[in-house]
């Protein structure tokens, strides 16, 4: 514990301070894990004047708080974030950053091979956001028990070829769970991805005591329903933190300009500086090293098409 002096001259009080990590944030309540357990905290008013374009406090934030009564406290300080996975808030508040998780060591993007069907453009948006935030990222390809005999047995091979780790899993057959558990142990991780891909089911299969709520995929729309209402940082075993996040149907970039995109596609980044023109958008310029690599098959045309689509958006 640390101590804070607060008050006017002649009315000075000594307040005991504790440090902890935010596990959950909902409706102005921030549940902070410290040595003594979890405390329901509010936020000191003077802090609310800062960071108006982003979430003031998010899961994963390291904070310093003071007790106000049994089981309740007030956050006095939010420590600087070392890494953030975030997206832009949906319209009309698109100029506001929504922090999915602060201070994460890695991002595991979960998609299913079937039910709901894999959306490669959405995966590429996640990967770009992680590259922009300089966050290590891996792909978890879930529900492999649903693959049919004539299906591609390695549907994410394109991404492995680029250099992204891919872990094939099934919460039903438990295939790949030991590999996934090894990726999570001792780290602060966030599991993110669309609704219905099985994030909570995977965590339940790894740590049954979590008993997280899971849902079915809508047969009519062939997409998942939200079963995780708000992001929550779980502590399934000492030293291991895993954020279970609500499924997302859209992932809007935060603070990424079109001219920056080239640096967030590893196969394009490797060819920067070899184009005839600098800068080069790699969309129409002659003697473009990226377009030439696409023509030779060194860059997958579908990835290049998604780059163009993001650039236009």
XYZ file of C-alpha atoms in Angstrom:
313
model
C 0.000 0.000 0.000
C 0.996 3.583 -0.648
C -0.331 6.728 0.972
C -1.849 9.926 -0.402
C -2.127 13.254 1.414
C -5.388 15.024 0.582
C -7.093 18.115 2.009
C -6.628 21.797 2.654
C -4.094 23.349 5.036
C -5.136 22.470 8.539
C -7.456 19.696 7.298
C -4.973 17.175 5.928
C -5.953 13.519 5.681
C -3.819 10.485 4.932
C -5.432 8.059 2.485
C -4.166 4.523 1.971
C -3.689 3.562 -1.674
C -3.670 0.144 -3.293
C -2.651 -0.973 -6.778
C -4.532 -3.426 -8.937
C -5.764 -4.427 -12.386
C -9.232 -3.762 -13.793
C -11.091 -7.011 -14.478
C -14.434 -5.602 -15.581
C -15.911 -2.221 -16.482
C -19.647 -1.686 -16.707
C -21.983 1.213 -16.030
C -19.441 3.345 -14.202
C -18.338 0.457 -11.989
C -14.769 -0.817 -12.277
C -13.934 -4.107 -10.588
C -10.302 -4.013 -9.529
C -8.270 -7.058 -8.507
C -5.699 -6.385 -5.784
C -3.988 -8.558 -3.201
C -7.046 -8.392 -0.977
C -9.524 -9.494 -3.655
C -11.875 -7.645 -6.022
C -13.169 -4.158 -5.193
C -16.011 -2.263 -6.880
C -14.531 1.170 -7.694
C -15.719 4.456 -9.075
C -13.465 7.108 -10.650
C -12.207 10.281 -9.004
C -13.906 13.267 -10.646
C -10.684 15.061 -11.572
C -9.681 12.082 -13.756
C -12.789 12.433 -15.894
C -11.425 15.659 -17.396
C -8.697 13.664 -19.147
C -8.734 11.361 -22.183
C -12.111 12.495 -23.447
C -11.547 10.778 -26.811
C -10.959 7.361 -25.292
C -12.249 5.120 -22.530
C -11.073 6.551 -19.235
C -10.697 3.125 -17.643
C -10.727 -0.235 -19.455
C -10.092 -3.846 -18.580
C -6.388 -4.512 -18.267
C -5.675 -1.035 -16.935
C -3.317 -0.828 -13.966
C -4.754 1.570 -11.408
C -4.158 3.000 -7.971
C -7.246 3.219 -5.763
C -8.306 4.189 -2.246
C -10.978 2.496 -0.113
C -14.145 4.400 0.798
C -16.081 1.632 2.571
C -16.139 -2.142 2.821
C -15.926 -3.618 -0.687
C -15.881 -0.237 -2.441
C -13.199 2.179 -3.545
C -12.330 5.101 -5.784
C -9.729 5.064 -8.581
C -7.203 7.835 -7.957
C -4.775 7.129 -10.817
C -4.657 5.169 -14.071
C -1.134 4.176 -15.042
C 0.012 4.818 -18.635
C -0.977 2.051 -21.015
C 1.873 0.133 -22.641
C -0.283 -1.412 -25.370
C -3.911 -1.100 -26.427
C -6.221 -3.080 -28.678
C -8.969 -0.686 -29.699
C -11.448 0.165 -32.408
C -13.506 3.171 -33.424
C -16.903 3.536 -31.774
C -19.790 2.991 -34.246
C -21.513 6.055 -35.754
C -22.310 8.747 -34.836
C -19.402 8.796 -32.331
C -16.704 7.543 -34.695
C -14.122 9.986 -33.336
C -14.049 8.130 -30.012
C -11.701 5.259 -29.235
C -13.221 2.140 -27.720
C -10.539 0.249 -25.811
C -11.115 -3.485 -26.084
C -8.259 -4.186 -23.699
C -5.292 -2.321 -22.257
C -1.804 -3.635 -21.534
C -2.310 -6.961 -23.303
C 0.678 -9.176 -24.060
C -0.967 -10.788 -27.083
C -4.158 -10.995 -29.101
C -5.746 -14.282 -30.107
C -8.254 -13.734 -32.900
C -10.803 -16.551 -32.915
C -12.708 -17.553 -36.053
C -14.650 -20.703 -36.798
C -14.102 -22.857 -39.865
C -17.885 -23.281 -40.075
C -21.042 -22.040 -38.345
C -20.644 -19.093 -38.562
C -18.650 -19.138 -41.805
C -15.162 -17.674 -41.862
C -15.009 -13.990 -42.859
C -11.457 -13.396 -44.180
C -11.906 -9.638 -44.688
C -12.832 -9.217 -41.023
C -9.817 -11.308 -39.976
C -7.565 -9.077 -42.062
C -8.960 -6.019 -40.293
C -8.131 -7.545 -36.914
C -4.616 -8.360 -38.088
C -4.066 -4.832 -39.403
C -5.246 -3.344 -36.088
C -2.828 -5.583 -34.164
C 0.050 -4.722 -36.482
C -0.737 -1.018 -36.044
C -0.704 -1.402 -32.253
C 2.479 -3.521 -32.436
C 0.715 -6.352 -30.630
C 1.721 -9.996 -31.118
C -1.235 -11.774 -32.718
C -2.176 -15.392 -33.375
C -5.165 -16.958 -35.129
C -7.329 -19.574 -33.424
C -9.299 -21.584 -35.998
C -12.079 -23.163 -33.958
C -14.782 -25.793 -34.581
C -12.574 -28.029 -36.708
C -14.835 -30.894 -35.676
C -17.334 -29.412 -38.174
C -15.020 -29.814 -41.171
C -16.447 -32.110 -43.846
C -14.392 -34.804 -45.646
C -14.086 -32.725 -48.821
C -13.206 -29.473 -46.983
C -9.770 -27.898 -47.012
C -7.980 -29.373 -43.978
C -5.809 -26.277 -43.590
C -8.109 -23.356 -44.485
C -5.834 -20.789 -42.813
C -2.637 -21.879 -44.591
C -2.405 -18.486 -46.323
C -1.860 -16.816 -42.957
C 0.682 -19.364 -41.769
C 2.597 -18.651 -44.965
C 2.643 -14.942 -44.133
C 4.012 -15.713 -40.669
C 0.981 -15.665 -38.368
C 0.740 -18.548 -35.871
C -2.429 -20.612 -36.400
C -3.865 -22.927 -33.750
C -6.614 -25.337 -34.888
C -9.008 -26.160 -32.034
C -12.256 -27.843 -31.104
C -14.027 -27.268 -27.797
C -15.999 -30.469 -28.527
C -13.177 -32.932 -29.251
C -10.544 -30.936 -27.301
C -8.192 -31.033 -30.274
C -5.566 -28.294 -30.043
C -6.501 -27.283 -26.502
C -3.119 -28.122 -24.986
C -1.422 -25.983 -27.622
C -3.850 -23.148 -26.932
C -3.359 -23.442 -23.177
C 0.398 -23.255 -23.660
C -0.046 -20.025 -25.615
C -2.093 -18.485 -22.782
C -0.183 -19.551 -19.680
C 1.670 -16.802 -17.837
C 0.437 -14.028 -20.130
C -2.210 -11.341 -20.284
C -4.183 -12.236 -23.415
C -7.346 -11.129 -25.135
C -9.607 -13.495 -27.081
C -11.534 -11.553 -29.669
C -13.452 -12.262 -32.838
C -17.008 -12.426 -34.208
C -20.023 -13.669 -32.283
C -20.647 -17.395 -32.193
C -17.112 -18.587 -32.984
C -16.739 -20.302 -29.603
C -14.490 -18.073 -27.507
C -16.329 -18.818 -24.255
C -16.668 -22.500 -25.151
C -12.899 -22.765 -25.586
C -12.274 -21.164 -22.213
C -14.802 -23.487 -20.562
C -13.088 -26.481 -22.157
C -9.706 -25.300 -20.877
C -10.925 -24.298 -17.408
C -14.360 -25.851 -16.633
C -14.621 -23.971 -13.322
C -15.083 -20.720 -15.271
C -18.589 -21.869 -16.256
C -19.001 -19.105 -18.843
C -22.327 -18.686 -20.620
C -22.353 -19.928 -24.213
C -24.935 -19.588 -26.967
C -26.061 -21.122 -30.212
C -25.508 -19.786 -33.734
C -28.614 -18.464 -35.450
C -29.625 -20.859 -38.233
C -31.538 -18.129 -40.076
C -28.681 -15.626 -40.225
C -25.857 -18.188 -39.820
C -24.110 -15.923 -37.355
C -23.571 -15.865 -33.647
C -25.501 -14.178 -30.879
C -23.857 -12.178 -28.109
C -23.440 -14.284 -24.956
C -20.645 -12.230 -23.345
C -22.362 -8.912 -22.470
C -19.238 -6.917 -21.559
C -15.497 -7.632 -21.737
C -14.166 -9.400 -18.673
C -10.620 -10.241 -17.670
C -10.547 -13.751 -16.201
C -7.885 -15.267 -13.968
C -8.239 -19.012 -14.586
C -5.007 -19.765 -12.734
C -2.343 -17.702 -10.970
C -0.313 -15.525 -13.331
C -2.620 -16.126 -16.311
C -5.104 -13.465 -17.424
C -7.489 -14.000 -20.331
C -10.042 -11.463 -21.547
C -13.300 -12.882 -22.862
C -14.819 -10.199 -25.110
C -18.255 -9.780 -26.714
C -18.441 -10.899 -30.331
C -18.128 -8.182 -32.943
C -19.939 -7.988 -36.252
C -17.829 -5.042 -37.397
C -14.325 -3.879 -36.576
C -13.708 -0.223 -37.395
C -10.133 1.036 -37.371
C -9.043 3.616 -34.858
C -6.388 6.156 -35.860
C -5.163 4.401 -39.025
C -4.685 6.456 -42.192
C -4.764 4.902 -45.699
C -1.107 5.815 -46.237
C -0.158 3.700 -43.198
C -1.816 0.486 -44.383
C 1.214 -0.699 -46.350
C 3.169 -1.112 -43.112
C 0.497 -3.342 -41.576
C 0.508 -6.021 -44.285
C 3.758 -7.986 -43.648
C 4.056 -9.178 -47.244
C 3.744 -5.572 -48.500
C 6.010 -4.162 -45.787
C 8.809 -6.463 -46.981
C 8.777 -4.740 -50.395
C 8.632 -1.107 -49.318
C 11.368 1.040 -50.830
C 11.526 -0.980 -54.036
C 8.817 0.876 -55.945
C 9.663 3.401 -58.635
C 7.774 6.193 -56.852
C 8.004 7.243 -53.214
C 5.494 7.439 -51.697
C 3.590 4.735 -53.574
C 0.006 3.755 -52.806
C 0.443 0.401 -54.628
C -2.922 0.942 -56.293
C -2.077 2.227 -59.798
C 1.524 3.490 -60.039
C 3.839 2.021 -62.707
C 6.844 -0.079 -61.664
C 5.277 -0.829 -58.292
C 7.155 -3.620 -56.508
C 4.002 -4.704 -54.680
C 1.852 -5.000 -57.793
C 4.665 -6.853 -59.545
C 4.886 -9.291 -56.607
C 1.139 -9.888 -56.886
C 1.520 -10.611 -60.609
C 4.283 -13.138 -59.881
C 2.178 -14.844 -57.215
C 4.503 -13.829 -54.375
C 1.670 -11.892 -52.692
C -1.709 -13.599 -52.603
C -4.094 -11.682 -54.921
C -6.895 -11.975 -52.375
C -4.800 -10.279 -49.693
C -3.891 -7.509 -52.147
C -7.574 -7.076 -53.015
C -8.377 -6.631 -49.327
C -5.582 -4.061 -49.026
C -7.185 -2.117 -51.896
C -10.600 -2.377 -50.272
C -9.326 -1.072 -46.948
C -7.406 1.695 -48.701
C -10.595 2.846 -50.448
C -12.647 2.703 -47.249
